[in-house]
XYZ file of C-alpha atoms in Angstrom:
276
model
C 96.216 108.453 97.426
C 97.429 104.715 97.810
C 99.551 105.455 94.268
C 101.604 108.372 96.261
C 102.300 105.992 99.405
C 106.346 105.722 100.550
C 105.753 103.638 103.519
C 103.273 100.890 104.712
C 103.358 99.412 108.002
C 101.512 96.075 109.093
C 103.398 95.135 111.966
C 101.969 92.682 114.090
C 98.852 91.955 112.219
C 98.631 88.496 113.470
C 95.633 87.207 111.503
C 97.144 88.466 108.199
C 98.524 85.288 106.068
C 99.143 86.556 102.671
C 99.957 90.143 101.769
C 97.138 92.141 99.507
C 97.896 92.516 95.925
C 100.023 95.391 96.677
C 100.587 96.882 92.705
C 98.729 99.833 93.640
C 101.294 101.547 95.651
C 103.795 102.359 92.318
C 105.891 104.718 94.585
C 106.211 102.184 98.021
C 109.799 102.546 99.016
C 109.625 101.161 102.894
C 107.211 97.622 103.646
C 107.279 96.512 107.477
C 105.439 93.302 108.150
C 107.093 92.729 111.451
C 106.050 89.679 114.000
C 103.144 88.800 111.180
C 103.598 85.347 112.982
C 100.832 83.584 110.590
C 102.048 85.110 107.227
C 102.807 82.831 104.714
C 103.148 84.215 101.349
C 103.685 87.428 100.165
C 101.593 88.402 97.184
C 103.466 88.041 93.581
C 102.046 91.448 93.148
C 105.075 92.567 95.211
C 107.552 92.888 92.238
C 105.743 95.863 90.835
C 107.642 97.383 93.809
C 110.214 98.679 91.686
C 110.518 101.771 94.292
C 110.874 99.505 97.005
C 114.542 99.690 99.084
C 113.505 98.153 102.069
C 111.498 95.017 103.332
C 111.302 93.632 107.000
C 110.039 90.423 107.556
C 111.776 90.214 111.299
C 109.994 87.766 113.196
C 107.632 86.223 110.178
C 107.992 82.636 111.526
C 105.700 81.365 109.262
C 107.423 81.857 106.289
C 109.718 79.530 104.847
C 110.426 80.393 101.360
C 110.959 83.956 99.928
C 109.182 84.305 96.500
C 110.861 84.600 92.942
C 109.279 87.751 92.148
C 111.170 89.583 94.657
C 114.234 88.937 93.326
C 112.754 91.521 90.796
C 113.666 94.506 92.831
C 116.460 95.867 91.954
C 116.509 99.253 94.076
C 116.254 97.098 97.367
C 118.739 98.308 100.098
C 117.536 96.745 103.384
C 116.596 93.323 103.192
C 115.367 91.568 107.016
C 114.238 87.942 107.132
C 115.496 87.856 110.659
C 113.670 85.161 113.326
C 111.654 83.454 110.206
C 111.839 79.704 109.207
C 113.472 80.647 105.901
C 116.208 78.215 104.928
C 118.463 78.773 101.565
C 119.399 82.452 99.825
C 119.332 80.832 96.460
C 121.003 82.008 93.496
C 118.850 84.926 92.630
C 120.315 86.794 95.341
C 122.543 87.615 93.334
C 120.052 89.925 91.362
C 119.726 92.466 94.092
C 122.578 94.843 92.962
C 121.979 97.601 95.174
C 121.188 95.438 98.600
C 123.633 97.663 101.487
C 122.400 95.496 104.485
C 120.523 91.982 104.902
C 119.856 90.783 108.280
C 119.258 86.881 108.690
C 119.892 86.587 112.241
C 118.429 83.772 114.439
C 116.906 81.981 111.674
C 116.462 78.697 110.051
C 119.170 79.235 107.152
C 120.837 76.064 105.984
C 122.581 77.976 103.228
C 123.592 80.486 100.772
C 124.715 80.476 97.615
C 127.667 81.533 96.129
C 125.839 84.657 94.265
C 126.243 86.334 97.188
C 129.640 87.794 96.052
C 127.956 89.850 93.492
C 126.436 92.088 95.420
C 128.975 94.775 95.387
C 126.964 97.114 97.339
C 126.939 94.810 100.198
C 127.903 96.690 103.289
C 126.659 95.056 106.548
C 125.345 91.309 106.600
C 123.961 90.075 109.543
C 123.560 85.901 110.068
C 124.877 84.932 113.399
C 123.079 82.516 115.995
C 121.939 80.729 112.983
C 122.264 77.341 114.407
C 122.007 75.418 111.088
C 124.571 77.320 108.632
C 127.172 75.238 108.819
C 129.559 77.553 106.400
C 129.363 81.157 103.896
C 130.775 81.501 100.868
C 133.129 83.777 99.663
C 131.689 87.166 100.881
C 132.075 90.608 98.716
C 135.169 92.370 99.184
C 133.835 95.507 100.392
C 131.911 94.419 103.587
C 132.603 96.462 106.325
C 129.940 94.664 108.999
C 129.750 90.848 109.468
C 127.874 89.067 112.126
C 128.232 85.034 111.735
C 129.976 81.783 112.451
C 133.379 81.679 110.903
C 134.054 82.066 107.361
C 136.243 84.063 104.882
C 136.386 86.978 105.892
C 137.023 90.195 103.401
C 140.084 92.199 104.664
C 137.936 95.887 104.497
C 135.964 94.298 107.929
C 135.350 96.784 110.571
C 132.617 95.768 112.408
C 132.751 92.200 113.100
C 130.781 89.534 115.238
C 131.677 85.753 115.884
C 128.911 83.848 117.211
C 131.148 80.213 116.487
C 130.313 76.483 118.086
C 134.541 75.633 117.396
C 137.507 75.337 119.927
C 139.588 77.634 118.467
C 139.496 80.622 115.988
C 141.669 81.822 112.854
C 144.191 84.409 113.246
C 142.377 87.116 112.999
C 145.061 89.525 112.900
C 145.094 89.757 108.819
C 142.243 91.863 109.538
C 144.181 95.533 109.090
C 140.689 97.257 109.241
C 139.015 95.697 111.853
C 137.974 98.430 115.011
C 135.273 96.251 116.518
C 135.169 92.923 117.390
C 132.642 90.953 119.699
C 132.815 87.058 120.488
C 129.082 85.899 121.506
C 127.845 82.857 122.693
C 131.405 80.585 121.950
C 130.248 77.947 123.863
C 133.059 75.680 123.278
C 135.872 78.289 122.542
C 138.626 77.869 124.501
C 141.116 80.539 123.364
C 140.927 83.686 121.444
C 144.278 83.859 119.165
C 146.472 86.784 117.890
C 143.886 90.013 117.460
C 144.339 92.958 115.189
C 146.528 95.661 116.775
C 144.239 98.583 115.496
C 141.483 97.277 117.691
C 139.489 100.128 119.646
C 136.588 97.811 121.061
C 136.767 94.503 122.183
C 134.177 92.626 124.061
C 133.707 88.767 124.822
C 129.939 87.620 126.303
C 128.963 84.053 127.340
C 131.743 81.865 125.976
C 131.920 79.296 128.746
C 135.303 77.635 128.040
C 137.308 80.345 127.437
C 140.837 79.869 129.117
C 143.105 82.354 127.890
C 143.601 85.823 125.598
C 146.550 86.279 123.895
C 148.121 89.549 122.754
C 146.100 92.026 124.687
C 148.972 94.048 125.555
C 150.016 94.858 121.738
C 146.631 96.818 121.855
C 147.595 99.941 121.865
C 144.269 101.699 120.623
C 141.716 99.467 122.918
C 139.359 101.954 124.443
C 136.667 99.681 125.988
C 137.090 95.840 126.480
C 134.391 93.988 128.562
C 134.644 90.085 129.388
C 131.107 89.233 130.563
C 129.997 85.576 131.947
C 132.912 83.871 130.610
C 133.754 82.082 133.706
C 136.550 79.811 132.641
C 139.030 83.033 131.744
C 142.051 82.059 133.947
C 143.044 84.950 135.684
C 142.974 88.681 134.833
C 144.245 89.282 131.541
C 147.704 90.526 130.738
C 147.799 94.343 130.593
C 151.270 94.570 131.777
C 152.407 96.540 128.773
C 149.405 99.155 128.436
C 150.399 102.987 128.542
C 149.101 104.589 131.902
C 146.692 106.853 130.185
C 145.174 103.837 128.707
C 144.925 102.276 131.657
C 142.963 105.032 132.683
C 141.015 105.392 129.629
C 139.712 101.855 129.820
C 139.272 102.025 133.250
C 140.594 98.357 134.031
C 139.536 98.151 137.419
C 139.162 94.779 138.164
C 135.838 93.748 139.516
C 133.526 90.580 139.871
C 130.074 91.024 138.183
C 127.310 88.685 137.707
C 128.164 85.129 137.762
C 131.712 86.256 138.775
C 132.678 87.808 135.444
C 135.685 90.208 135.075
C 133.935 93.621 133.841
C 136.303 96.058 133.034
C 134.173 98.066 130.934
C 130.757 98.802 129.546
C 129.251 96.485 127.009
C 130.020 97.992 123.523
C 127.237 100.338 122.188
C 127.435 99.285 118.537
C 126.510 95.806 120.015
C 122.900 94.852 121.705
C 123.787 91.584 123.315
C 121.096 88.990 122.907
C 119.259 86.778 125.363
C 120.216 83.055 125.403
């Protein structure tokens, strides 16, 4: 039976340090070891995986280093070190042709390497609040989700997340694609500069010095915008030149939330805001 199994699931085994020689399971295409807080190795066994196309290790805080053998599968398509003490994607990333989404957030990552641009299939790439990565590399071209400090950013973004410790951002508005676009935890951000025009969703959380917006009113397709604990923001931002049945759309009724923030719309749904 164990040679027919397509998903295993040791979440939370807390006492578990290393995985089992796991070469039995020829056909294992999902592996969960979520909040596995003492695991510390995962068993070289683990590249006879070749089924294997996804791998969560969210929450692994134990483990610092991810082995060479699993740079071995080649059919992986979700790949989740999120909330562990691993620090570098070395080169051998670049081995993981068919990798669509790797999640990294709110870990120890100090850096990763330039391979990373060879991962064509690379759709969604998740490595903000990571306090330590100072800088990315340049990113493939066809990303369409990015969640991380500032970086190059690939022009085919549509989903995109700044969680930055700067003053000031880019321009941004080179960004033809972009529909979403969420500004986290800025701490020292003090103004947000010229935006895409084709935004739809716009949302700023928790970014304590911002002072001022700037071309809000060239929105023309903004359908929710929230501004939440950003107590700084000087005034109510300019929507003189929004379209009445926008104004009605986004519902930009000004109010004063928690903490005195100016909420004029729900929190995105495509974002889950985290807790400081």
């Amino acid at each position: 039976m164990a040679t027919e199994l397509k998903v295993l699931n040791l979440n939370e085994c807390k006492f578990l340090k290393r995985t089992p020689d796991l070469s039995t399971f020829k056909r294992l295409e999902i592996l969960h070891l979520v909040l596995c807080y003492n695991l510390e190795e995962l068993h070289p066994s683990i590249e006879k995986l070749a089924s294997l196309i996804e791998l969560d290790l969210t929450d692994c805080v134990s483990i610092t280093k991810l082995p060479e053998s699993i740079w071995n599968l080649r059919n992986m398509r979700v790949l989740d070190i999120s909330g562990t003490h691993i620090t570098e994607l070395p080169d051998a990333i670049g081995m993981l042709a068919k990798l669509q989404k790797l999640r990294a957030w709110v870990c120890k990552l100090e850096g990763v390497s330039s391979n990373i641009c060879k991962l064509t299939s690379l759709e969604e790439l998740y490595v903000g609040y990571c306090e330590k990565l100072q800088e990315l590399p340049e990113l493939p071209s066809g990303l369409t989700y990015l969640s991380s400090g500032l970086t190059y950013l690939p022009s085919s973004l549509t989903y995109l997340v700044i969680a930055w410790q700067g003053q000031s951002l880019p321009h941004l508005s080179q960004l033809t694609h972009l529909k979403y676009l969420c500004l986290s935890h800025c701490h020292r951000l003090e103004c947000v500069p010229e935006l895409p025009i084709g935004l739809s969703e716009l949302a700023i959380a928790r970014c304590g010095k911002l002072k001022a917006l700037t071309n809000l009113s060239d929105l023309k397709h903004l359908r929710e915008f929230s501004i939440f604990e950003s107590p700084s923001l000087e005034g109510s931002p300019d929507v003189s030149n929004f379209r009445r049945t926008q104004m009605i759309e986004l519902g930009l009724k000004e109010s004063r939330g928690f903490m005195g923030s100016l909420i004029f719309e729900r929190s995105p749904r495509w974002f889950p805001w985290p807790e400081d």
